[in-house]
Amino acid sequence: MISLPWGVLDKDVGIPMRDGASLRANVFRPEVSGKFPVIMTLGPYGKDVHLSQFMPEAWEALKRRHPEILKASSCRYLVFETPDPEMWAPEGYAVVKVDSRGAGKSPGRLDVNSPAEFRDFYDAIEWAAVQPWSNGKVGLLGISYYAAGQWMIAAERPPHLAAMLPWQGTYDFYRDRTRQGGILGSGFLKRWWNRSVLRNQYGNPDTPLTDIDTGERNTGPASLPPEQLAANREDYIGNLLARPLNGPWYEERSARLERIAIPALVVANWGGLGLHLRGTILGFLGIASRGKWLKVQSGSYFLTFLLPQSVALQMKFFDRYLKNMDNGWESEPKVAVAVRAADDTVRRVIDDVQWPLTETRWTRFYLDASNMALAAAAPGKSAGASYAAIGEGVTFSTAPLEREIEFAGPIKAKLLVSSSTEDMDLFATLRAFAPQGKEATFFSAVEPKAPVSQGWLRVSQRRLDTKRSTEYQPWHTHDEAQKLKPGEIVEVDVEIWPASLALPAGYRLALTLQGKDFERPGESGAQKGSGWFLHDDPRDRPPETFAGTHTVYSGGERASYLLLPEIAACPAA
């Protein structure tokens, strides 16, 4: 046991699994005796690796943008995507952080995002619930990986799991975690697999990651050769490449939301394009919990998670459901949505009882390929605009807005398209421009200049589930490939991920369509508009199929349009 100024740490505690394996965990507890509710995480990033080492850019951004976090805590045990135990133990919580099997200090086969990992998490929850320092109630709290897994665990219904708080983490393994619109998200996946997972594989002798307390390497005492490390893990990227279509392998890694009935506070963030935003909101909608709340924020979800006011919100929720405190939590608005301003501030927060928002007016902006316009009225004459798939694409723009416009919610593009090849990938980017022509951009988790929103679709996977689809929320099955005939015109619904924005009069909205990832020409560095969330693996996108010529049609019987969730503009102050 390690004594800390604000509690105690039981380090590298062994947690027995049903198959005889043992996972290693850190248990942070109050310094006083008693039984405490448990906040729990399980994942592969290293329970003992400080944020400053695991993700230096996030640590530097935290120090630069939010010094109030450093004033609230020493941040000594601040680990990527998980709660700071220094904020929780003094308030009467035990914080348990577990290295998943095959990662960090936990030996075994590395199989992330798998049913095997979910079984381990189930066992860890039930172990924590019966420890002498536990009151028998366990809650889940974490970001991204440590949020996305919560849906799966909650659907398995461990008896002592009492509440969940996924902070920006999708439930959908196919549509969000790995294949946006059916297109492999290879840029992020390769970076994540190599940098975030393999560096911390148990037995990796070459890891640069070290233990916060000891300074020793974080991957356990074993030193395994490369061939043994490879044999001790699933081929994650290979598994994805071998499965371009949705099916049982993906489905068993996506939660059955209807099985989730525990209280849930779900926090999404507009700054999560390309990975979590969409599936976080749809996870909230799909769970059966009677007590569920949704908050949609702006900015970087890595940083907002740690803000003192965010920790206070998290604690109020868990105080209610893990400590049974009558603290008025139920009076929190069921849905609270931040509306962004064009300067990347928050214009206002709308409290509501539903998603999409009650006051939503579904507004169409029609594409006109004859003059590259977006307009309220559909053009009478048919036209087409062609572009090289791997070029800069085509951009349709409104005239300067005659009035202020606000929108918040799901977005869709209904498009009539064709390709010179048997398939095409559509990359749709929603953008906004000031009267002088400067683009409005937004600071996000991995991109300092994110556009308003983005959407993706592999056109051969355009088939819709008619029972699950709505006018504003298409649901693609992704379970079959309907190849194109060169020049064949097809109708597609492109899901553009939810967004919010308040645009003053004089601004313009624009929709850019491409056959490759959106990146601004001339930007330096790796982050050019889509961050690391690129779709550029030639094994998934062979040039002979996806580097043809695309055409988008408009007017007459070929009405292509952008559907926006407009809301009543906030009165000027």
Coordinates of C-alpha atoms in Angstrom, one line a residue:
M1 CA 0.0 0.0 0.0
I2 CA 1.3 3.5 -0.9
S3 CA 0.2 6.4 1.3
L4 CA -0.8 9.5 -0.7
P5 CA -1.6 13.0 0.6
W6 CA -5.2 12.5 -0.4
G7 CA -5.7 8.7 0.1
V8 CA -4.0 5.3 -0.4
L9 CA -3.0 3.3 -3.4
D10 CA -3.0 -0.5 -3.6
K11 CA -0.8 -1.1 -6.6
D12 CA -0.8 -4.0 -9.0
V13 CA -3.5 -5.9 -7.2
G14 CA -4.4 -9.2 -8.9
I15 CA -8.0 -9.7 -10.0
P16 CA -8.9 -13.3 -10.8
M17 CA -10.7 -14.1 -14.0
R18 CA -13.1 -17.0 -14.6
D19 CA -10.5 -18.9 -16.7
G20 CA -7.8 -18.7 -14.0
A21 CA -6.0 -15.7 -15.4
S22 CA -5.1 -12.7 -13.3
L23 CA -5.3 -9.0 -14.3
R24 CA -3.4 -6.2 -12.6
A25 CA -5.2 -3.2 -11.1
N26 CA -4.6 -0.1 -9.1
V27 CA -7.0 0.7 -6.3
F28 CA -7.1 4.3 -5.1
R29 CA -9.1 4.6 -1.8
P30 CA -9.9 7.2 0.8
E31 CA -7.4 7.2 3.7
V32 CA -10.2 6.4 6.2
S33 CA -11.7 3.0 6.7
G34 CA -15.1 2.3 5.3
K35 CA -17.1 1.0 2.4
F36 CA -17.1 3.1 -0.8
P37 CA -18.7 3.1 -4.2
V38 CA -16.4 2.1 -7.0
I39 CA -15.5 4.0 -10.2
M40 CA -13.9 1.6 -12.6
T41 CA -12.0 1.5 -15.9
L42 CA -10.4 -1.4 -17.9
G43 CA -8.4 -0.9 -21.0
P44 CA -5.1 -1.3 -22.8
Y45 CA -3.4 2.1 -22.5
G46 CA -1.6 1.5 -19.2
K47 CA -3.0 2.2 -15.7
D48 CA 0.5 3.5 -14.7
V49 CA 1.4 5.6 -17.7
H50 CA 1.1 9.4 -17.1
L51 CA -0.8 11.4 -19.6
S52 CA 2.3 13.6 -20.3
Q53 CA 4.1 10.5 -21.6
F54 CA 1.3 8.6 -23.3
M55 CA -0.1 11.6 -25.2
P56 CA 2.2 14.6 -24.8
E57 CA 0.2 16.8 -27.1
A58 CA -2.9 16.4 -25.0
W59 CA -0.9 17.2 -21.8
E60 CA 0.5 20.4 -23.4
A61 CA -2.9 21.5 -24.6
L62 CA -4.3 20.9 -21.1
K63 CA -1.6 23.1 -19.5
R64 CA -2.0 25.8 -22.1
R65 CA -5.8 25.9 -22.4
H66 CA -7.0 24.9 -19.0
P67 CA -4.7 25.8 -16.1
E68 CA -7.7 25.5 -13.7
I69 CA -7.3 21.7 -14.0
L70 CA -3.8 21.9 -12.6
K71 CA -5.0 24.1 -9.8
A72 CA -7.6 21.5 -8.8
S73 CA -5.2 18.6 -8.7
S74 CA -1.5 17.8 -8.7
C75 CA -2.3 15.5 -11.7
R76 CA 0.3 13.0 -10.5
Y77 CA -1.8 10.0 -11.3
L78 CA -3.5 11.5 -14.4
V79 CA -3.8 8.7 -17.0
F80 CA -5.1 9.1 -20.5
E81 CA -8.9 8.9 -20.9
T82 CA -9.6 7.9 -17.3
P83 CA -10.7 9.9 -14.2
D84 CA -8.1 11.6 -11.9
P85 CA -8.2 9.6 -8.7
E86 CA -7.1 12.6 -6.8
M87 CA -10.4 14.2 -7.5
W88 CA -12.4 11.2 -6.4
A89 CA -10.8 9.4 -3.4
P90 CA -11.1 12.4 -1.1
E91 CA -14.9 12.5 -1.9
G92 CA -15.5 9.0 -0.7
Y93 CA -14.9 6.9 -3.9
A94 CA -12.7 4.0 -4.6
V95 CA -11.2 4.3 -8.1
V96 CA -10.1 1.0 -9.7
K97 CA -8.1 1.0 -12.9
V98 CA -7.4 -2.3 -14.6
D99 CA -4.9 -3.2 -17.3
S100 CA -6.8 -5.3 -19.8
R101 CA -5.5 -8.8 -20.7
G102 CA -2.2 -8.7 -22.6
A103 CA -1.6 -5.0 -21.9
G104 CA 0.6 -3.2 -19.4
K105 CA 1.1 -5.3 -16.3
S106 CA -1.6 -7.9 -17.2
P107 CA -0.2 -11.0 -19.0
G108 CA -2.2 -12.9 -21.6
R109 CA -3.5 -12.6 -25.1
L110 CA -4.1 -9.1 -26.3
D111 CA -7.6 -9.0 -27.9
V112 CA -9.0 -5.5 -27.6
N113 CA -12.6 -4.6 -28.2
S114 CA -13.6 -8.2 -28.1
P115 CA -16.1 -10.4 -26.3
A116 CA -13.1 -11.9 -24.3
E117 CA -12.2 -8.4 -23.0
F118 CA -15.9 -7.7 -22.1
R119 CA -16.0 -11.0 -20.1
D120 CA -12.9 -9.9 -18.2
F121 CA -14.5 -6.6 -17.4
Y122 CA -17.6 -8.3 -16.1
D123 CA -15.4 -10.4 -13.8
A124 CA -13.5 -7.4 -12.6
I125 CA -16.7 -5.5 -11.8
E126 CA -18.0 -8.4 -9.7
W127 CA -14.6 -8.7 -8.0
A128 CA -14.5 -5.1 -7.0
A129 CA -18.1 -5.2 -5.7
V130 CA -17.3 -7.7 -3.0
Q131 CA -14.0 -6.2 -1.7
P132 CA -14.0 -5.1 2.0
W133 CA -13.6 -1.5 0.9
S134 CA -16.5 -1.5 -1.5
N135 CA -20.2 -0.7 -0.8
G136 CA -21.2 -3.1 -3.6
K137 CA -22.1 -0.5 -6.2
V138 CA -19.9 0.0 -9.3
G139 CA -20.0 2.9 -11.8
L140 CA -18.2 3.2 -15.1
L141 CA -16.5 6.5 -16.1
G142 CA -14.1 7.3 -18.9
I143 CA -13.4 8.8 -22.3
S144 CA -13.2 7.3 -25.8
Y145 CA -12.0 3.7 -25.4
Y146 CA -13.0 3.8 -21.7
A147 CA -16.4 5.1 -22.7
A148 CA -17.1 2.9 -25.8
G149 CA -16.6 -0.3 -23.8
Q150 CA -19.2 0.7 -21.3
W151 CA -22.1 0.0 -23.6
M152 CA -20.9 -3.6 -24.1
I153 CA -20.4 -4.2 -20.4
A154 CA -23.7 -2.6 -19.4
A155 CA -25.5 -4.8 -22.0
E156 CA -24.0 -7.9 -20.2
R157 CA -25.7 -6.8 -17.0
P158 CA -23.1 -7.5 -14.2
P159 CA -25.3 -7.6 -11.1
H160 CA -23.3 -5.0 -9.2
L161 CA -23.0 -2.5 -12.1
A162 CA -25.2 0.4 -10.9
A163 CA -24.6 3.4 -13.3
M164 CA -22.6 4.3 -16.4
L165 CA -21.1 7.6 -17.7
P166 CA -19.6 7.2 -21.2
W167 CA -17.9 10.5 -22.0
Q168 CA -17.8 10.6 -25.8
G169 CA -17.6 6.9 -26.8
T170 CA -19.5 5.2 -29.6
Y171 CA -21.4 1.9 -29.2
D172 CA -21.2 0.9 -32.9
F173 CA -18.1 -1.0 -33.7
Y174 CA -18.6 -1.1 -37.5
R175 CA -20.1 2.3 -38.4
D176 CA -18.0 4.4 -36.0
R177 CA -15.0 2.6 -34.5
T178 CA -13.7 1.1 -37.7
R179 CA -15.6 1.9 -40.9
Q180 CA -17.3 5.3 -41.2
G181 CA -19.9 4.9 -43.9
G182 CA -18.4 1.5 -44.8
I183 CA -14.9 3.0 -45.5
L184 CA -12.0 1.7 -43.4
G185 CA -10.8 4.5 -41.0
S186 CA -7.2 3.4 -41.6
G187 CA -5.4 6.6 -40.6
F188 CA -6.6 6.6 -37.0
L189 CA -6.6 2.8 -36.7
K190 CA -3.0 2.3 -37.7
R191 CA -1.9 5.2 -35.5
W192 CA -4.0 3.9 -32.6
W193 CA -2.9 0.3 -32.9
N194 CA 0.8 1.0 -33.2
R195 CA 1.1 3.9 -30.8
S196 CA -1.6 3.4 -28.2
V197 CA -1.9 -0.4 -28.0
L198 CA 1.2 -2.2 -29.2
R199 CA 3.6 0.1 -27.4
N200 CA 2.0 -1.1 -24.2
Q201 CA 1.6 -4.8 -25.0
Y202 CA 2.6 -7.0 -22.0
G203 CA 6.2 -8.2 -22.5
N204 CA 7.2 -5.5 -25.0
P205 CA 10.9 -4.8 -24.1
D206 CA 11.1 -1.8 -26.4
T207 CA 8.3 0.3 -25.0
P208 CA 9.2 3.9 -24.2
L209 CA 6.3 3.9 -21.6
T210 CA 7.3 3.9 -17.9
D211 CA 5.5 3.5 -14.6
I212 CA 4.6 6.7 -12.8
D213 CA 5.9 5.4 -9.4
T214 CA 8.9 3.2 -10.2
G215 CA 10.2 4.6 -13.5
E216 CA 10.5 1.1 -14.8
R217 CA 9.1 0.1 -18.2
N218 CA 5.4 -0.4 -18.0
T219 CA 5.0 -3.7 -19.8
G220 CA 5.7 -6.1 -17.0
P221 CA 8.8 -8.2 -16.1
A222 CA 8.7 -10.4 -19.2
S223 CA 10.8 -9.5 -22.2
L224 CA 9.3 -11.3 -25.2
P225 CA 10.7 -11.5 -28.7
P226 CA 8.8 -10.0 -31.6
E227 CA 7.5 -13.4 -32.8
Q228 CA 6.1 -14.2 -29.4
L229 CA 4.5 -10.7 -29.0
A230 CA 2.8 -11.3 -32.4
A231 CA 1.6 -14.7 -31.3
N232 CA 0.2 -13.2 -28.1
R233 CA -2.2 -10.8 -29.9
E234 CA -5.0 -10.7 -32.4
D235 CA -4.2 -9.1 -35.8
Y236 CA -6.6 -6.2 -35.3
I237 CA -6.0 -4.4 -38.6
G238 CA -5.9 -7.7 -40.5
N239 CA -9.3 -8.7 -39.1
L240 CA -10.8 -5.4 -40.2
L241 CA -9.4 -5.6 -43.7
A242 CA -10.7 -9.2 -44.1
R243 CA -14.2 -8.0 -43.3
P244 CA -15.3 -5.1 -45.4
L245 CA -19.0 -5.8 -44.8
N246 CA -20.9 -5.8 -41.5
G247 CA -21.7 -9.1 -40.0
P248 CA -21.5 -11.3 -36.9
W249 CA -17.9 -10.4 -36.1
Y250 CA -18.7 -6.7 -35.9
E251 CA -22.1 -7.3 -34.3
E252 CA -20.7 -9.1 -31.3
R253 CA -18.5 -6.1 -30.7
S254 CA -21.5 -3.7 -30.8
A255 CA -23.8 -3.5 -27.8
R256 CA -27.4 -4.6 -27.7
L257 CA -28.6 -1.3 -26.4
E258 CA -32.0 -2.6 -25.5
R259 CA -30.4 -4.6 -22.7
I260 CA -29.1 -1.6 -20.9
A261 CA -31.4 -0.4 -18.1
I262 CA -29.1 1.2 -15.5
P263 CA -29.0 5.0 -15.0
A264 CA -26.8 6.6 -17.7
L265 CA -25.3 10.1 -18.1
V266 CA -24.1 10.2 -21.8
V267 CA -21.8 13.1 -22.8
A268 CA -21.1 13.7 -26.5
N269 CA -19.0 16.4 -28.0
W270 CA -19.1 18.1 -31.4
G271 CA -15.3 17.9 -31.5
G272 CA -15.4 14.2 -32.1
L273 CA -15.8 13.8 -35.9
G274 CA -14.7 10.5 -37.4
L275 CA -14.9 8.3 -34.3
H276 CA -17.4 8.8 -31.5
L277 CA -19.9 11.6 -31.9
R278 CA -22.6 9.9 -33.9
G279 CA -22.6 6.6 -31.9
T280 CA -22.5 8.3 -28.6
I281 CA -25.8 10.1 -29.3
L282 CA -27.4 7.0 -30.9
G283 CA -26.3 5.0 -27.9
F284 CA -28.2 7.4 -25.7
L285 CA -31.3 7.0 -27.9
G286 CA -31.1 3.3 -28.0
I287 CA -30.7 2.3 -24.4
A288 CA -33.7 1.2 -22.4
S289 CA -32.8 3.1 -19.2
R290 CA -35.6 5.1 -17.8
G291 CA -33.1 7.4 -16.1
K292 CA -30.9 8.6 -18.9
W293 CA -29.5 12.0 -19.7
L294 CA -27.6 13.5 -22.7
K295 CA -25.3 16.4 -22.8
V296 CA -23.6 17.5 -26.1
Q297 CA -20.6 19.8 -25.6
S298 CA -18.1 21.6 -27.7
G299 CA -14.3 21.6 -27.8
S300 CA -11.9 18.7 -27.0
Y301 CA -13.5 16.0 -25.0
F302 CA -10.1 15.0 -23.6
L303 CA -9.9 18.4 -21.8
T304 CA -13.6 19.0 -21.0
F305 CA -13.7 15.7 -19.1
L306 CA -11.2 17.0 -16.5
L307 CA -12.6 20.5 -16.0
P308 CA -13.6 21.1 -12.3
Q309 CA -17.2 21.8 -13.4
S310 CA -17.3 18.6 -15.4
V311 CA -16.0 16.5 -12.4
A312 CA -18.6 18.1 -10.3
L313 CA -21.3 17.1 -12.8
Q314 CA -19.9 13.5 -12.9
M315 CA -19.8 13.3 -9.1
K316 CA -23.4 14.6 -8.7
F317 CA -24.6 11.8 -11.0
F318 CA -22.7 9.1 -9.2
D319 CA -23.5 10.5 -5.7
R320 CA -27.1 9.9 -6.7
Y321 CA -26.8 6.4 -8.0
L322 CA -23.8 5.0 -6.2
K323 CA -24.3 6.7 -2.8
N324 CA -28.1 7.0 -3.0
M325 CA -27.9 10.7 -2.1
D326 CA -31.1 12.7 -2.6
N327 CA -29.3 15.6 -4.4
G328 CA -31.8 16.7 -7.0
W329 CA -30.1 15.0 -9.9
E330 CA -33.4 14.0 -11.5
S331 CA -34.1 17.7 -12.1
E332 CA -31.2 17.9 -14.6
P333 CA -32.5 18.5 -18.1
K334 CA -32.9 15.2 -20.0
V335 CA -31.0 16.7 -23.0
A336 CA -28.7 19.7 -23.0
V337 CA -27.1 20.8 -26.3
A338 CA -24.4 23.4 -26.8
V339 CA -24.9 25.6 -29.9
R340 CA -21.6 26.8 -31.3
A341 CA -20.9 30.3 -32.6
A342 CA -18.8 30.9 -35.7
D343 CA -15.9 32.0 -33.6
D344 CA -15.8 28.6 -31.8
T345 CA -17.4 29.8 -28.6
V346 CA -20.6 28.4 -27.2
R347 CA -23.5 30.7 -28.2
R348 CA -26.0 29.1 -25.8
V349 CA -27.0 25.8 -24.3
I350 CA -30.5 24.5 -25.1
D351 CA -32.2 22.4 -22.4
D352 CA -34.8 20.0 -23.8
V353 CA -36.5 16.6 -23.3
Q354 CA -35.6 14.9 -26.5
W355 CA -33.2 14.4 -29.4
P356 CA -33.6 15.8 -32.1
L357 CA -34.6 19.0 -30.3
T358 CA -38.2 19.7 -29.9
E359 CA -38.2 22.9 -32.0
T360 CA -36.3 21.4 -35.0
R361 CA -37.4 22.5 -38.4
W362 CA -36.0 20.3 -41.1
T363 CA -34.7 22.7 -43.8
R364 CA -33.6 21.8 -47.2
F365 CA -30.9 23.5 -49.2
Y366 CA -30.9 22.2 -52.8
L367 CA -27.8 21.6 -54.8
D368 CA -27.6 23.3 -58.2
A369 CA -24.8 21.8 -60.3
S370 CA -25.2 24.4 -63.0
N371 CA -23.8 27.2 -60.8
M372 CA -22.5 25.2 -57.7
A373 CA -25.1 26.8 -55.5
L374 CA -27.0 25.7 -52.4
A375 CA -30.5 27.4 -52.3
A376 CA -33.9 27.1 -50.6
A377 CA -35.6 26.4 -53.9
A378 CA -35.0 23.4 -56.1
P379 CA -33.6 24.2 -59.5
G380 CA -35.9 23.5 -62.4
K381 CA -33.3 22.3 -64.9
S382 CA -31.2 19.2 -64.6
A383 CA -27.4 19.5 -64.4
G384 CA -24.4 17.6 -63.4
A385 CA -21.0 18.4 -61.9
S386 CA -18.1 16.0 -62.4
Y387 CA -14.9 15.8 -60.4
A388 CA -11.8 13.6 -60.1
A389 CA -12.4 11.4 -57.2
I390 CA -8.9 11.9 -55.7
G391 CA -8.9 15.6 -56.4
E392 CA -10.3 18.6 -54.6
G393 CA -13.9 17.7 -55.5
V394 CA -16.7 20.2 -55.9
T395 CA -18.2 22.7 -53.4
F396 CA -21.7 24.0 -53.4
S397 CA -22.3 27.2 -51.5
T398 CA -25.2 29.4 -50.4
A399 CA -25.3 33.0 -51.2
P400 CA -24.5 35.2 -48.2
L401 CA -27.2 34.5 -45.7
E402 CA -29.9 37.1 -45.6
R403 CA -30.7 36.2 -42.0
E404 CA -29.1 34.5 -39.0
I405 CA -29.5 30.8 -39.0
E406 CA -29.0 28.3 -36.2
F407 CA -29.0 24.5 -36.4
A408 CA -28.3 21.7 -34.0
G409 CA -28.9 18.0 -34.6
P410 CA -28.6 15.3 -37.3
I411 CA -27.7 16.2 -40.9
K412 CA -28.2 14.4 -44.2
A413 CA -27.3 14.9 -47.8
K414 CA -29.6 13.3 -50.4
L415 CA -27.5 12.9 -53.5
L416 CA -27.9 11.6 -57.1
V417 CA -24.5 10.4 -58.2
S418 CA -22.6 8.3 -60.7
S419 CA -19.0 7.0 -61.1
S420 CA -16.9 6.0 -64.0
T421 CA -16.0 2.9 -62.1
E422 CA -17.9 0.1 -60.3
D423 CA -17.8 1.9 -56.9
M424 CA -17.3 5.3 -55.3
D425 CA -16.6 6.6 -51.8
L426 CA -18.3 9.9 -50.9
F427 CA -16.7 12.3 -48.5
A428 CA -19.1 15.1 -47.6
T429 CA -17.8 18.1 -45.6
L430 CA -20.1 20.8 -44.3
R431 CA -18.3 24.1 -44.0
A432 CA -19.0 27.8 -43.1
F433 CA -17.3 31.0 -44.4
A434 CA -17.3 34.5 -43.0
P435 CA -18.2 37.4 -45.4
Q436 CA -14.5 38.1 -46.1
G437 CA -14.1 34.4 -47.1
K438 CA -12.3 33.1 -44.0
E439 CA -13.5 29.6 -43.1
A440 CA -15.0 29.1 -39.6
T441 CA -13.1 26.2 -38.0
F442 CA -13.4 24.5 -34.6
F443 CA -10.9 23.2 -32.1
S444 CA -11.5 19.5 -31.5
A445 CA -9.9 16.5 -29.8
V446 CA -7.4 15.8 -32.6
E447 CA -7.9 18.6 -35.1
P448 CA -7.3 22.3 -34.4
K449 CA -9.2 23.4 -37.5
A450 CA -12.1 21.0 -37.8
P451 CA -14.9 21.9 -40.3
V452 CA -18.6 22.1 -39.2
S453 CA -19.2 18.4 -39.8
Q454 CA -18.3 15.5 -42.1
G455 CA -20.0 12.4 -43.5
W456 CA -18.9 9.3 -45.4
L457 CA -20.5 6.6 -47.6
R458 CA -19.3 3.8 -49.8
V459 CA -21.9 4.0 -52.5
S460 CA -22.0 0.2 -53.1
Q461 CA -23.2 0.0 -49.5
R462 CA -26.1 2.4 -49.9
R463 CA -28.8 0.0 -49.0
L464 CA -31.0 1.3 -46.2
D465 CA -32.8 -0.4 -43.4
T466 CA -36.2 1.1 -44.0
K467 CA -37.4 0.3 -40.5
R468 CA -34.6 2.1 -38.8
S469 CA -34.1 4.9 -41.2
T470 CA -35.9 8.3 -40.9
E471 CA -35.9 11.3 -43.1
Y472 CA -33.1 12.8 -41.2
Q473 CA -31.2 9.7 -40.0
P474 CA -30.4 7.1 -42.6
W475 CA -29.4 3.7 -41.4
H476 CA -27.3 1.7 -43.8
T477 CA -27.1 -2.0 -43.3
H478 CA -23.6 -2.3 -44.7
D479 CA -24.2 -6.0 -45.2
E480 CA -24.0 -6.3 -49.0
A481 CA -22.2 -4.6 -51.8
Q482 CA -24.3 -3.3 -54.7
K483 CA -21.7 -2.5 -57.3
L484 CA -22.3 0.3 -59.8
K485 CA -22.3 0.1 -63.6
P486 CA -20.1 2.9 -65.0
G487 CA -22.2 6.0 -65.5
E488 CA -25.2 4.5 -63.7
I489 CA -27.0 7.2 -61.6
V490 CA -28.0 6.1 -58.1
E491 CA -29.7 7.8 -55.2
V492 CA -27.9 7.8 -51.9
D493 CA -28.5 9.2 -48.4
V494 CA -25.2 10.3 -46.9
E495 CA -25.3 10.7 -43.1
I496 CA -23.4 13.8 -42.2
W497 CA -22.6 13.6 -38.5
P498 CA -24.6 15.8 -36.1
A499 CA -23.5 19.4 -35.6
S500 CA -24.5 22.7 -34.2
L501 CA -23.8 26.2 -35.4
A502 CA -25.2 29.8 -35.1
L503 CA -24.3 31.7 -38.3
P504 CA -24.8 35.5 -38.6
A505 CA -26.3 37.1 -41.7
G506 CA -23.6 37.5 -44.3
Y507 CA -22.0 34.1 -43.7
R508 CA -22.2 31.3 -46.2
L509 CA -22.7 27.6 -45.8
A510 CA -20.9 25.2 -48.1
L511 CA -21.0 21.5 -48.9
T512 CA -17.8 20.0 -50.3
L513 CA -18.0 16.6 -52.0
Q514 CA -14.9 14.5 -52.7
G515 CA -13.7 11.0 -53.3
K516 CA -11.0 11.3 -50.7
D517 CA -10.6 12.7 -47.2
F518 CA -11.1 16.4 -46.7
E519 CA -7.8 18.3 -46.2
R520 CA -7.1 21.9 -46.9
P521 CA -4.4 22.6 -49.5
G522 CA -1.4 24.4 -48.2
E523 CA -1.8 23.4 -44.5
S524 CA 1.4 22.3 -42.8
G525 CA 1.8 19.3 -40.6
A526 CA -0.4 16.2 -40.2
Q527 CA -3.6 18.0 -39.2
K528 CA -5.2 19.6 -42.2
G529 CA -8.9 19.4 -41.5
S530 CA -9.5 15.7 -40.7
G531 CA -6.8 15.1 -38.2
W532 CA -5.7 11.5 -38.2
F533 CA -9.1 10.3 -39.2
L534 CA -8.1 9.4 -42.8
H535 CA -9.4 6.7 -45.1
D536 CA -6.4 6.0 -47.3
D537 CA -5.4 2.3 -47.2
P538 CA -5.1 1.1 -50.8
R539 CA -6.2 -2.4 -49.8
D540 CA -9.6 -1.0 -48.8
R541 CA -9.6 1.7 -51.5
P542 CA -7.8 0.3 -54.6
P543 CA -7.2 3.1 -57.1
E544 CA -8.6 1.2 -60.0
T545 CA -12.0 1.3 -58.2
F546 CA -11.9 4.5 -56.2
A547 CA -9.8 6.9 -58.3
G548 CA -12.3 7.4 -61.1
T549 CA -14.5 10.4 -62.1
H550 CA -17.6 11.1 -60.0
T551 CA -20.6 13.1 -61.0
V552 CA -23.3 14.7 -58.8
Y553 CA -26.7 15.6 -60.3
S554 CA -29.2 18.2 -59.5
G555 CA -32.5 19.7 -60.6
G556 CA -35.7 18.3 -62.1
E557 CA -36.2 14.7 -61.1
R558 CA -32.7 14.5 -59.8
A559 CA -33.1 16.7 -56.7
S560 CA -30.1 16.6 -54.5
Y561 CA -30.3 18.5 -51.3
L562 CA -28.7 19.1 -47.9
L563 CA -31.1 18.6 -44.9
L564 CA -30.3 20.8 -41.8
P565 CA -31.9 20.7 -38.4
E566 CA -32.7 24.4 -38.1
I567 CA -33.8 25.8 -34.8
A568 CA -35.2 29.2 -33.9
A569 CA -32.3 31.7 -33.7
C570 CA -31.4 33.0 -30.2
P571 CA -32.6 36.6 -29.8
A572 CA -29.8 39.1 -29.9
A573 CA -28.7 40.2 -26.4

